[in-house]
PDB file of C-alpha atoms in Angstrom:
ATOM      1  CA  SER H   1      56.210  25.949 -38.944  1.00 69.00           C
ATOM      2  CA  ARG H   2      58.334  23.051 -37.815  1.00 77.00           C
ATOM      3  CA  ARG H   3      61.909  22.504 -38.844  1.00 79.00           C
ATOM      4  CA  PRO H   4      62.678  19.533 -41.083  1.00 86.00           C
ATOM      5  CA  VAL H   5      63.385  16.203 -39.398  1.00 90.00           C
ATOM      6  CA  PHE H   6      67.012  15.903 -38.299  1.00 93.00           C
ATOM      7  CA  THR H   7      69.275  13.931 -40.614  1.00 96.00           C
ATOM      8  CA  PHE H   8      73.034  13.536 -40.644  1.00 97.00           C
ATOM      9  CA  SER H   9      73.207  14.497 -44.318  1.00 97.00           C
ATOM     10  CA  MET H  10      71.759  17.955 -43.547  1.00 95.00           C
ATOM     11  CA  LEU H  11      74.854  18.499 -41.397  1.00 97.00           C
ATOM     12  CA  ASP H  12      77.300  17.028 -43.919  1.00 97.00           C
ATOM     13  CA  ILE H  13      78.079  14.136 -41.559  1.00 98.00           C
ATOM     14  CA  PRO H  14      78.902  11.083 -43.667  1.00 98.00           C
ATOM     15  CA  THR H  15      78.154   7.452 -42.878  1.00 98.00           C
ATOM     16  CA  GLY H  16      81.024   5.994 -40.862  1.00 98.00           C
ATOM     17  CA  SER H  17      81.597   9.189 -38.876  1.00 98.00           C
ATOM     18  CA  THR H  18      82.099   9.023 -35.120  1.00 98.00           C
ATOM     19  CA  LEU H  19      80.087  11.186 -32.736  1.00 98.00           C
ATOM     20  CA  ALA H  20      81.080  11.780 -29.091  1.00 98.00           C
ATOM     21  CA  PHE H  21      78.667  11.960 -26.150  1.00 97.00           C
ATOM     22  CA  LEU H  22      79.096  15.332 -24.450  1.00 96.00           C
ATOM     23  CA  ARG H  23      78.655  14.007 -20.919  1.00 91.00           C
ATOM     24  CA  ASP H  24      81.251  11.254 -21.370  1.00 92.00           C
ATOM     25  CA  LYS H  25      83.613  11.569 -24.341  1.00 91.00           C
ATOM     26  CA  THR H  26      84.521   7.871 -24.025  1.00 95.00           C
ATOM     27  CA  LYS H  27      80.999   7.049 -25.258  1.00 96.00           C
ATOM     28  CA  THR H  28      80.804   7.223 -29.028  1.00 98.00           C
ATOM     29  CA  VAL H  29      78.436   6.187 -31.800  1.00 98.00           C
ATOM     30  CA  THR H  30      79.090   5.525 -35.467  1.00 98.00           C
ATOM     31  CA  VAL H  31      76.754   6.976 -38.075  1.00 98.00           C
ATOM     32  CA  THR H  32      75.324   4.060 -40.095  1.00 98.00           C
ATOM     33  CA  GLY H  33      72.562   5.835 -42.019  1.00 97.00           C
ATOM     34  CA  ASP H  34      70.945   9.218 -42.427  1.00 97.00           C
ATOM     35  CA  ARG H  35      68.940   8.764 -39.214  1.00 96.00           C
ATOM     36  CA  GLU H  36      70.670   5.758 -37.664  1.00 97.00           C
ATOM     37  CA  VAL H  37      73.726   5.130 -35.482  1.00 98.00           C
ATOM     38  CA  GLU H  38      75.480   2.095 -34.064  1.00 98.00           C
ATOM     39  CA  PHE H  39      76.276   1.913 -30.348  1.00 97.00           C
ATOM     40  CA  GLU H  40      77.931  -1.111 -28.770  1.00 96.00           C
ATOM     41  CA  GLY H  41      77.024  -3.276 -31.764  1.00 96.00           C
ATOM     42  CA  ASN H  42      73.370  -2.216 -31.899  1.00 96.00           C
ATOM     43  CA  ARG H  43      71.777  -0.052 -34.570  1.00 97.00           C
ATOM     44  CA  THR H  44      69.435   2.540 -33.126  1.00 97.00           C
ATOM     45  CA  SER H  45      68.439   6.183 -33.327  1.00 96.00           C
ATOM     46  CA  LEU H  46      70.496   8.980 -31.814  1.00 96.00           C
ATOM     47  CA  ASN H  47      67.577   9.913 -29.552  1.00 94.00           C
ATOM     48  CA  GLN H  48      67.239   6.348 -28.239  1.00 94.00           C
ATOM     49  CA  VAL H  49      70.922   5.855 -27.437  1.00 95.00           C
ATOM     50  CA  THR H  50      70.927   9.262 -25.738  1.00 94.00           C
ATOM     51  CA  LEU H  51      67.927   8.298 -23.603  1.00 91.00           C
ATOM     52  CA  ASP H  52      69.577   4.993 -22.686  1.00 90.00           C
ATOM     53  CA  LEU H  53      72.835   6.684 -21.667  1.00 89.00           C
ATOM     54  CA  LEU H  54      71.114   9.378 -19.631  1.00 88.00           C
ATOM     55  CA  ARG H  55      68.907   6.845 -17.855  1.00 84.00           C
ATOM     56  CA  ASN H  56      71.682   4.308 -17.198  1.00 76.00           C
ATOM     57  CA  ASP H  57      74.701   6.477 -16.558  1.00 69.00           C
ATOM     58  CA  HIS H  58      73.178   9.562 -15.011  1.00 60.00           C
ATOM     59  CA  GLY H  59      70.420   8.086 -12.851  1.00 63.00           C
ATOM     60  CA  LYS H  60      67.537  10.180 -14.105  1.00 68.00           C
ATOM     61  CA  ASN H  61      64.191   8.989 -15.413  1.00 75.00           C
ATOM     62  CA  TRP H  62      64.199  10.797 -18.746  1.00 71.00           C
ATOM     63  CA  SER H  63      61.150  10.284 -20.972  1.00 79.00           C
ATOM     64  CA  THR H  64      62.172  12.301 -24.048  1.00 82.00           C
ATOM     65  CA  VAL H  65      65.359  13.895 -25.248  1.00 87.00           C
ATOM     66  CA  THR H  66      66.707  15.796 -28.231  1.00 91.00           C
ATOM     67  CA  GLY H  67      69.663  13.620 -29.179  1.00 94.00           C
ATOM     68  CA  PRO H  68      71.607  16.225 -31.196  1.00 96.00           C
ATOM     69  CA  ASP H  69      71.900  18.375 -28.046  1.00 96.00           C
ATOM     70  CA  TYR H  70      74.132  15.715 -26.447  1.00 96.00           C
ATOM     71  CA  TRP H  71      76.536  14.734 -29.239  1.00 98.00           C
ATOM     72  CA  SER H  72      79.406  16.389 -31.062  1.00 98.00           C
ATOM     73  CA  TYR H  73      81.067  15.919 -34.425  1.00 98.00           C
ATOM     74  CA  GLU H  74      84.471  17.452 -35.071  1.00 96.00           C
ATOM     75  CA  ASN H  75      84.205  19.208 -31.668  1.00 96.00           C
ATOM     76  CA  GLU H  76      80.919  20.923 -32.574  1.00 98.00           C
ATOM     77  CA  ILE H  77      77.615  20.109 -30.855  1.00 97.00           C
ATOM     78  CA  LEU H  78      75.199  18.767 -33.479  1.00 98.00           C
ATOM     79  CA  THR H  79      72.478  21.277 -32.554  1.00 96.00           C
ATOM     80  CA  ASP H  80      74.948  24.157 -32.902  1.00 97.00           C
ATOM     81  CA  ARG H  81      76.136  22.749 -36.224  1.00 97.00           C
ATOM     82  CA  ARG H  82      72.545  22.591 -37.476  1.00 95.00           C
ATOM     83  CA  LEU H  83      71.863  26.184 -36.450  1.00 93.00           C
ATOM     84  CA  ARG H  84      75.077  27.344 -38.102  1.00 95.00           C
ATOM     85  CA  MET H  85      74.353  25.492 -41.345  1.00 93.00           C
ATOM     86  CA  GLU H  86      70.692  26.584 -41.479  1.00 89.00           C
ATOM     87  CA  GLY H  87      71.611  30.179 -40.635  1.00 82.00           C
TER      88      GLY H  87
END
């Protein structure tokens, strides 16, 4: 069976929280909804902003990505936080 769709509320990450991009800590997003973030004034999904950053800043032609693998909250990678909280 598949895991539930990723949401910030499942990780106790409130709206207004700041997430840091693991490959460049100067890149941050603000959580604006349960599945939405704001980056440079644009509302988007975590997966989309991750794809954009990887394509633009790291010169690779990514087609899909798991956004939570690339972002941290309170110095914890979102994927690790999910595993810890589901465990």
